[in-house]
Every structure is written in structure tokens, then in C-alpha cells.
Coordinates of C-alpha atoms in Angstrom, one line a residue:
M139 CA -61.8 108.8 -229.1
G140 CA -61.4 105.8 -231.7
P141 CA -64.3 103.9 -233.5
L142 CA -64.8 101.4 -230.8
R143 CA -65.2 104.1 -228.0
G144 CA -67.6 102.6 -225.4
V145 CA -66.5 99.1 -225.8
K146 CA -65.2 97.5 -222.7
V147 CA -62.7 94.6 -222.8
V148 CA -61.5 92.6 -219.9
E149 CA -58.0 90.9 -221.0
L150 CA -56.7 88.1 -218.8
A151 CA -52.9 88.7 -219.4
G152 CA -50.8 86.4 -221.8
I153 CA -47.9 87.0 -223.7
G154 CA -47.4 87.9 -227.6
P155 CA -50.4 87.5 -229.8
A156 CA -53.0 88.4 -227.2
P157 CA -51.5 91.4 -225.8
F158 CA -50.8 92.9 -229.3
A159 CA -54.9 92.1 -230.3
C160 CA -55.6 94.0 -226.8
M161 CA -53.2 96.9 -227.6
L162 CA -54.8 97.3 -231.0
L163 CA -58.4 97.2 -229.3
A164 CA -57.0 99.7 -226.9
E165 CA -56.0 102.0 -229.6
L166 CA -59.1 101.8 -231.7
G167 CA -60.8 103.3 -228.8
A168 CA -61.9 100.5 -226.5
E169 CA -61.5 100.5 -222.6
V170 CA -59.2 97.6 -222.2
L171 CA -58.5 96.4 -218.4
R172 CA -55.5 94.1 -218.3
I173 CA -55.5 91.4 -215.7
D174 CA -52.0 90.5 -214.3
R175 CA -51.0 88.0 -212.0
P176 CA -49.1 89.5 -209.3
G177 CA -45.7 90.3 -209.9
G178 CA -46.5 90.0 -213.6
G179 CA -45.7 87.3 -216.0
L180 CA -43.2 86.8 -218.4
A181 CA -41.3 90.0 -219.7
F182 CA -38.8 90.9 -222.1
G183 CA -37.8 94.1 -220.3
P184 CA -39.0 96.7 -217.7
P185 CA -42.5 97.3 -217.8
E186 CA -42.2 100.7 -219.2
L187 CA -40.9 99.1 -222.4
E188 CA -43.4 96.4 -222.8
L189 CA -44.7 98.3 -225.7
L190 CA -47.5 95.6 -226.4
N191 CA -49.1 96.6 -222.7
R192 CA -49.3 100.3 -224.0
G193 CA -52.9 102.1 -224.0
R194 CA -54.6 100.3 -221.1
R195 CA -54.5 99.9 -217.2
S196 CA -53.7 97.0 -215.1
V197 CA -55.0 95.2 -212.2
A198 CA -53.2 92.4 -210.4
L199 CA -55.1 89.5 -209.2
D200 CA -54.4 86.1 -207.9
L201 CA -56.8 84.0 -209.9
K202 CA -56.2 81.0 -207.9
R203 CA -58.1 82.7 -205.0
P204 CA -62.0 82.5 -205.0
G205 CA -62.3 86.5 -204.2
A206 CA -60.3 87.1 -207.4
V207 CA -62.2 84.9 -209.5
D208 CA -65.4 86.8 -208.4
A209 CA -64.0 90.2 -209.0
V210 CA -63.4 89.0 -212.6
L211 CA -66.7 87.9 -213.2
Q212 CA -68.2 91.2 -211.7
L213 CA -66.0 92.8 -214.4
V214 CA -67.4 90.6 -217.1
A215 CA -70.7 91.4 -216.1
G216 CA -70.2 94.9 -217.3
A217 CA -67.9 94.2 -220.4
D218 CA -68.4 93.7 -224.0
V219 CA -65.4 91.2 -224.6
L220 CA -63.0 89.2 -222.6
V221 CA -59.8 87.9 -224.1
E222 CA -58.0 85.1 -222.7
A223 CA -54.7 83.3 -224.0
F224 CA -54.4 80.0 -221.4
R225 CA -54.1 76.6 -222.8
P226 CA -57.5 74.9 -223.5
G227 CA -59.4 74.1 -220.1
V228 CA -57.4 76.2 -217.9
A229 CA -60.0 79.1 -217.6
E230 CA -62.6 76.4 -217.2
R231 CA -60.4 75.1 -214.1
L232 CA -60.1 78.7 -212.8
G233 CA -63.8 79.2 -213.0
L234 CA -63.6 81.5 -215.7
G235 CA -64.5 79.5 -218.8
P236 CA -67.3 80.7 -221.3
G237 CA -70.0 79.0 -219.4
E238 CA -69.3 81.0 -216.0
C239 CA -68.8 84.4 -218.2
Q240 CA -71.6 84.1 -220.0
A241 CA -73.8 83.3 -217.3
V242 CA -73.3 86.7 -215.9
N243 CA -73.3 88.3 -219.2
P244 CA -75.0 86.6 -222.2
K245 CA -73.9 89.3 -224.7
L246 CA -70.3 88.8 -223.9
V247 CA -67.8 88.1 -226.8
Y248 CA -65.5 85.5 -225.3
A249 CA -62.1 85.6 -227.4
R250 CA -59.5 82.6 -227.1
M251 CA -56.1 82.8 -228.4
T252 CA -54.1 79.9 -228.5
G253 CA -51.5 78.5 -231.1
W254 CA -53.0 75.0 -231.9
G255 CA -56.7 75.8 -231.3
Q256 CA -59.2 74.7 -228.5
D257 CA -59.3 71.2 -230.0
G258 CA -57.1 68.7 -232.0
P259 CA -54.4 66.4 -231.1
L260 CA -51.9 69.1 -230.5
A261 CA -54.4 71.2 -228.7
Q262 CA -52.6 70.7 -225.0
S263 CA -49.1 70.8 -226.5
A264 CA -46.7 73.6 -226.2
G265 CA -45.6 75.7 -229.4
H266 CA -44.4 78.9 -230.6
D267 CA -44.6 80.9 -233.8
I268 CA -42.2 79.0 -235.7
D269 CA -44.2 75.7 -234.9
Y270 CA -47.6 77.1 -236.0
L271 CA -45.7 78.5 -239.2
G272 CA -44.0 75.1 -239.9
L273 CA -47.3 72.8 -239.5
S274 CA -49.4 75.4 -241.7
G275 CA -47.0 75.4 -244.5
A276 CA -46.3 78.9 -244.6
L277 CA -42.7 78.3 -243.1
H278 CA -41.9 76.2 -245.9
A279 CA -42.6 78.8 -248.7
I280 CA -40.1 81.6 -247.0
G281 CA -36.7 81.1 -248.3
R282 CA -34.2 81.1 -251.0
A283 CA -33.5 78.1 -253.6
G284 CA -31.5 75.4 -252.2
G285 CA -31.6 77.0 -248.8
P286 CA -33.6 76.0 -245.3
P287 CA -36.8 77.9 -244.5
Q288 CA -36.2 81.5 -243.4
V289 CA -37.8 82.6 -240.0
P290 CA -39.7 86.0 -240.5
A291 CA -39.2 86.9 -236.6
N292 CA -42.8 86.1 -235.2
L293 CA -44.6 88.5 -237.2
L294 CA -46.3 86.1 -239.6
G295 CA -47.6 83.6 -236.9
D296 CA -48.1 85.4 -233.8
F297 CA -49.4 88.7 -234.9
A298 CA -50.6 88.3 -238.6
G299 CA -52.2 84.8 -238.0
G300 CA -53.0 85.4 -234.6
S301 CA -53.6 88.8 -233.1
L302 CA -55.1 90.1 -236.2
Y303 CA -57.4 87.2 -236.7
L304 CA -58.5 87.5 -233.1
V305 CA -59.4 91.3 -233.6
V306 CA -61.4 90.5 -236.8
G307 CA -63.3 87.9 -234.8
V308 CA -64.2 90.1 -231.9
L309 CA -65.3 92.9 -234.3
A310 CA -67.6 90.5 -236.1
A311 CA -68.9 89.0 -233.0
L312 CA -69.7 92.3 -231.6
V313 CA -71.6 93.4 -235.0
E314 CA -73.6 90.1 -234.6
A315 CA -74.2 90.5 -231.0
R316 CA -76.0 93.9 -231.6
G317 CA -78.7 92.2 -233.4
S318 CA -79.0 88.9 -231.6
G319 CA -78.5 89.9 -228.2
R320 CA -76.1 87.0 -227.7
G321 CA -72.4 86.8 -227.3
Q322 CA -70.3 83.9 -228.7
V323 CA -66.9 82.0 -228.3
I324 CA -64.4 82.8 -230.8
D325 CA -61.4 80.1 -231.3
A326 CA -58.6 82.0 -232.7
A327 CA -55.7 79.6 -233.4
I328 CA -52.5 80.8 -235.0
V329 CA -52.2 77.7 -237.0
D330 CA -55.3 78.4 -238.7
G331 CA -54.6 81.8 -239.3
A332 CA -51.2 81.1 -240.7
A333 CA -52.8 78.5 -243.0
H334 CA -55.6 81.2 -244.1
L335 CA -52.7 83.5 -245.0
T336 CA -51.2 81.0 -247.6
T337 CA -54.7 81.0 -249.7
V338 CA -53.1 83.0 -252.5
L339 CA -50.3 80.6 -252.9
L340 CA -52.4 77.7 -252.8
G341 CA -54.5 78.8 -255.7
A342 CA -51.4 79.6 -257.8
L343 CA -50.1 76.2 -256.7
A344 CA -53.3 74.6 -257.8
G345 CA -53.1 76.4 -261.0
G346 CA -49.6 75.2 -261.9
N347 CA -48.3 79.2 -261.2
W348 CA -46.4 78.2 -258.1
K349 CA -44.0 75.4 -257.2
Q350 CA -43.4 73.8 -253.8
E351 CA -39.6 74.4 -254.1
R352 CA -39.1 77.8 -252.2
G353 CA -37.1 80.2 -254.0
T354 CA -38.2 79.5 -257.3
N355 CA -41.0 81.5 -257.8
L356 CA -42.2 84.9 -258.7
L357 CA -42.5 86.4 -255.1
D358 CA -40.2 84.3 -253.0
T359 CA -36.7 85.6 -254.6
G360 CA -37.0 83.2 -257.4
A361 CA -37.7 86.0 -260.0
P362 CA -34.6 88.5 -259.9
F363 CA -36.6 91.5 -260.3
Y364 CA -38.3 90.5 -256.7
D365 CA -35.2 90.5 -254.5
V366 CA -32.9 92.4 -252.4
Y367 CA -29.7 93.5 -253.7
E368 CA -26.5 94.7 -251.6
T369 CA -25.2 98.3 -252.2
A370 CA -21.6 99.5 -251.9
D371 CA -21.8 100.3 -248.5
G372 CA -23.0 97.0 -247.3
E373 CA -26.7 97.7 -247.2
Y374 CA -29.7 96.5 -249.2
M375 CA -32.4 97.8 -251.7
A376 CA -35.7 96.0 -252.2
V377 CA -36.7 95.5 -255.8
G378 CA -40.3 94.5 -256.8
A379 CA -40.5 95.5 -260.3
I380 CA -43.2 93.1 -261.2
E381 CA -45.3 94.7 -263.9
P382 CA -43.3 95.5 -267.4
Q383 CA -43.7 99.3 -267.1
F384 CA -42.2 99.2 -263.6
Y385 CA -39.5 96.9 -264.7
D386 CA -38.5 99.1 -267.8
E387 CA -38.2 102.0 -265.5
L388 CA -36.0 99.8 -263.2
V389 CA -33.8 99.0 -266.1
Q390 CA -33.6 102.6 -267.3
R391 CA -32.9 103.9 -263.7
L392 CA -30.1 101.5 -263.3
G393 CA -28.6 102.3 -266.6
I394 CA -28.0 98.7 -267.6
T395 CA -28.7 96.6 -270.7
A396 CA -30.7 93.6 -269.5
P397 CA -31.7 90.3 -271.1
D398 CA -35.1 89.2 -271.8
R399 CA -36.9 88.6 -268.4
Y400 CA -39.6 86.4 -269.8
D401 CA -37.1 83.7 -270.6
V402 CA -36.3 82.0 -267.2
A403 CA -33.2 80.8 -268.7
N404 CA -31.9 84.4 -268.6
W405 CA -32.6 84.7 -264.9
P406 CA -29.3 83.9 -263.6
E407 CA -27.6 86.3 -265.9
L408 CA -30.2 89.1 -265.1
R409 CA -29.6 88.6 -261.5
K410 CA -26.1 89.0 -261.9
T411 CA -26.4 92.3 -263.8
L412 CA -28.7 93.6 -261.2
A413 CA -26.3 92.7 -258.4
E414 CA -23.4 94.3 -260.2
A415 CA -25.2 97.3 -260.9
F416 CA -26.6 97.9 -257.1
A417 CA -22.9 97.1 -255.9
G418 CA -21.9 100.1 -257.8
R419 CA -23.5 102.8 -255.5
T420 CA -24.5 103.3 -251.7
Q421 CA -27.8 102.9 -250.5
A422 CA -28.6 106.6 -250.1
E423 CA -27.3 107.2 -253.5
W424 CA -29.8 104.6 -254.9
T425 CA -32.5 105.7 -252.8
E426 CA -32.1 109.3 -254.5
V427 CA -32.1 107.8 -257.8
F428 CA -35.4 105.7 -257.3
D429 CA -37.3 108.2 -255.0
G430 CA -40.6 108.9 -256.1
T431 CA -40.3 106.7 -259.4
D432 CA -42.5 103.8 -260.3
A433 CA -39.7 101.3 -260.3
C434 CA -40.8 99.8 -257.3
V435 CA -37.3 100.1 -255.6
S436 CA -37.0 101.0 -251.8
P437 CA -34.2 101.0 -249.3
V438 CA -34.2 98.1 -246.7
L439 CA -34.1 100.3 -243.5
P440 CA -33.5 99.2 -239.9
L441 CA -36.2 99.1 -237.4
A442 CA -38.3 102.3 -236.7
G443 CA -36.4 103.7 -239.8
D444 CA -36.4 107.6 -240.3
H445 CA -37.3 107.8 -244.0
P446 CA -39.1 111.0 -245.2
H447 CA -42.3 109.4 -246.0
L448 CA -42.4 107.7 -242.6
V449 CA -41.7 111.1 -241.0
A450 CA -44.2 112.8 -243.1
R451 CA -47.0 110.5 -242.2
G452 CA -46.0 110.1 -238.6
T453 CA -45.6 106.5 -238.8
F454 CA -43.4 106.2 -235.9
V455 CA -43.8 108.3 -232.8
E456 CA -41.8 109.0 -229.5
K457 CA -43.6 108.7 -226.2
D458 CA -41.8 108.6 -223.0
G459 CA -38.5 108.6 -224.7
V460 CA -39.4 105.3 -226.7
R461 CA -39.6 105.3 -230.3
Q462 CA -42.6 103.2 -231.4
P463 CA -45.2 102.7 -234.2
A464 CA -48.1 105.0 -234.2
P465 CA -51.6 103.5 -234.2
A466 CA -53.0 101.9 -237.6
P467 CA -55.1 102.0 -239.5
R468 CA -56.2 105.9 -239.7
F469 CA -59.8 107.0 -239.4
S470 CA -61.3 110.2 -240.7
R471 CA -63.8 111.2 -237.9
T472 CA -62.8 108.8 -235.2
P473 CA -59.0 109.2 -234.8
T474 CA -57.0 106.7 -232.8
S475 CA -54.6 107.5 -230.4
L476 CA -51.5 105.9 -228.8
G477 CA -52.9 106.2 -225.4
S478 CA -51.0 105.8 -222.1
A479 CA -47.6 104.2 -221.4
P480 CA -47.4 100.5 -220.7
A481 CA -48.4 99.9 -217.1
R482 CA -46.6 98.1 -214.3
P483 CA -48.4 95.0 -213.1
G484 CA -51.1 96.0 -210.7
E485 CA -50.7 99.8 -211.0
H486 CA -54.2 100.6 -211.3
T487 CA -55.8 97.9 -209.1
R488 CA -57.5 99.9 -206.7
E489 CA -58.9 102.7 -209.0
A490 CA -59.9 100.3 -211.8
L491 CA -61.8 97.8 -209.9
T492 CA -63.8 100.6 -207.9
E493 CA -64.6 102.3 -211.2
W494 CA -65.7 99.2 -212.9
G495 CA -67.9 98.7 -209.7
V496 CA -66.4 95.8 -208.3
T497 CA -67.5 95.4 -204.9
G498 CA -65.1 94.6 -201.5
V499 CA -62.0 96.0 -203.0
D500 CA -60.5 96.7 -199.6
E501 CA -61.2 93.3 -198.4
L502 CA -59.6 91.6 -201.8
L503 CA -56.5 93.9 -201.1
A504 CA -56.1 92.8 -197.5
S505 CA -56.5 89.0 -198.4
G506 CA -54.0 89.2 -201.3
A507 CA -56.3 88.1 -203.9
A508 CA -55.8 91.7 -205.4
V509 CA -52.4 93.6 -205.1
Q510 CA -51.8 97.2 -205.8
T511 CA -48.1 98.2 -207.0

């Protein structure tokens, strides 16, 4: 099921943003075949808990062997998309660059996921999410006044600036290929995506409504009515009462007398008043006070929290004993599905290569170019 049903994707296994992108494509209905190296690559736990690998089968191929490269080209010949996350030039040296792949399939969408991009002075340098955020300016904007930049895990760079931009590129290129009959290469760089995500801030900066000093602006904890506050039990409530009517409800529900919030000189006093109010009750008590209101206040829950709203929507599900996010977004006619559990590297080598029409599977396995686990 899913709106991408019928789309076939070959994934040359990487880490982080490329697997997340391929997970999303699989949950949207695409058939994604993951090409792992024998024994697998960098892992953060046992294979069954590598949730980014869910929803697709795994073939183990040693791409340093010519037979394995030929097998990938046979897969590519019947695919719509190839996703790779090597450093620039590595795929070409393997014989699996855009030239070789589009020679066997001119309609192929060849999607490349990197941190720095395919060109530029840093293209061949190593890096991680935090580096791309740092260079793009996005990291500079996150943090409290007078303090250092705060790291938003690897959600903002790898997955927002990387994976989601890659998927948007793939979907756009697939639509274009339907009309032109030609594929193209997508250069998805995390540094580009992270910079693109700062568009609203740069507009506000140019208009004088945002300052470079973090923690001094409306949406970066500078405003006391857009911040988090500790409760009596050491938990936190998130407050986002920007609009006047929402702010008025916040004040009324807290039962406080607040100074004029439009005078920035009052913000230190207002912050102190809000902090003292929230410290007077537990998180559960405040959650009950604000539940269903327009005060824009919510509890800060741990990962995979169990709030009634999340339960009602099925935002998190349990599969094979592991609590994990359900697919998103949702579709009215072509519902998405969670799909299979994460596969062990090489778990489906024989069956998947055979189903995809690769010739000489037995010979590949005998030579070690392919490995069945």
C-alpha cells in the first residue's frame, strides 16, 4: 500500500540520513532494496533494533568484486531510484556512478546524500550533523542568552536538512521523469538543507525583527512566554503563548498578575513570575489545567511519551516488542504501513536478487561477491 506503490528503489547502505530517507520511501509504499556490505556497517545496536532499516529487505554484496557491481547494475536497470551516501567520487570508483547507472537506465533518479555536497572546498572532508549545522548558521541560532549554542541531537541536520530534502528531491525528480522520460542526479547536502531551514530567520533578521544574539528573540527563549518552565516535581512544561488571546488564557489559567508583556523591560519580571507559578504544581497537575485549552502549554514528555492525544492518533506503535513512531504523514486513500522489522545484513540476498531478475545468483554466492545470512 501507500502512494508510492510500484516505485522501486535501490539503496546503497549508509548511515543516518540516507537510511531514514529510504525508510520513509518504503513507508510511503516504495519497494526499497537495501544493499549492505557483508557483515553490515556501523551499527548502534543489534540489527533488529536498527529502526532506520525497517520496512525493506537486505542484500549483502561485496562491491569491491566486479560480479557484485554487475549485480547492482542489473538491479538498477529495473529500478526507478538509486540512493547512495558515499563521499563524492566513491561511487564512480566502484563503477556505480551516475554515468554507469543511467547508461543501463536513462530514467533512473540518482539521489546522492552527503553532508557538504558533491563539490566545494569541503566536499572530501569528514563531518557530522553538528558540523553542518555550525557552518550553515542554524546552530548559532539555538541556545539561551549568554550561553553556548545548544545541540538539537542530530534531528535538525541529518534528518530535517538531509533526509527530508533528499526525499523531496526524489519525489520531484520522479514526477519530472514521467513527462521527460529522463532521470537526473540529485545532490542533497545537509549543509544546504540546514541553511534552507533558516529562511524565516534570515527574513526576520533583514527586517530588523531578529537579532544574531541567541536567546534574545521571540522564538529562541528570549521571550518569557515562549520557553520551558520547571514544575514542582522536576519536570517541565512548554509554553508558546505568542498571540494575545493565547497569552491571556495562559495568565488566567496560571492565576497570576503579570506585567505588560509588550514592554521588553518587563520580561525579566515576567519570566520570574511564570517560573514561580509553574514551580507550584506538578507536571501532571499543570497538564490537567491546560488540557484542551488555547493557552499553548504542553508537558515536555520523554521519548515515545504516552499522552492520550498520541495514543488516540496511534502516533507511536509497538512492533516486535519495540515502541517506535508510526509512519507519517497519513493518506486518505493509500494508507502507509510500518512494514517489516529491520533486516539482518544479507538476510534476503538470494530471494531478493532472484525476484529482481539478477542472473547467476548461485555463482555470486559461491564466489563471495554476494553473501546470504
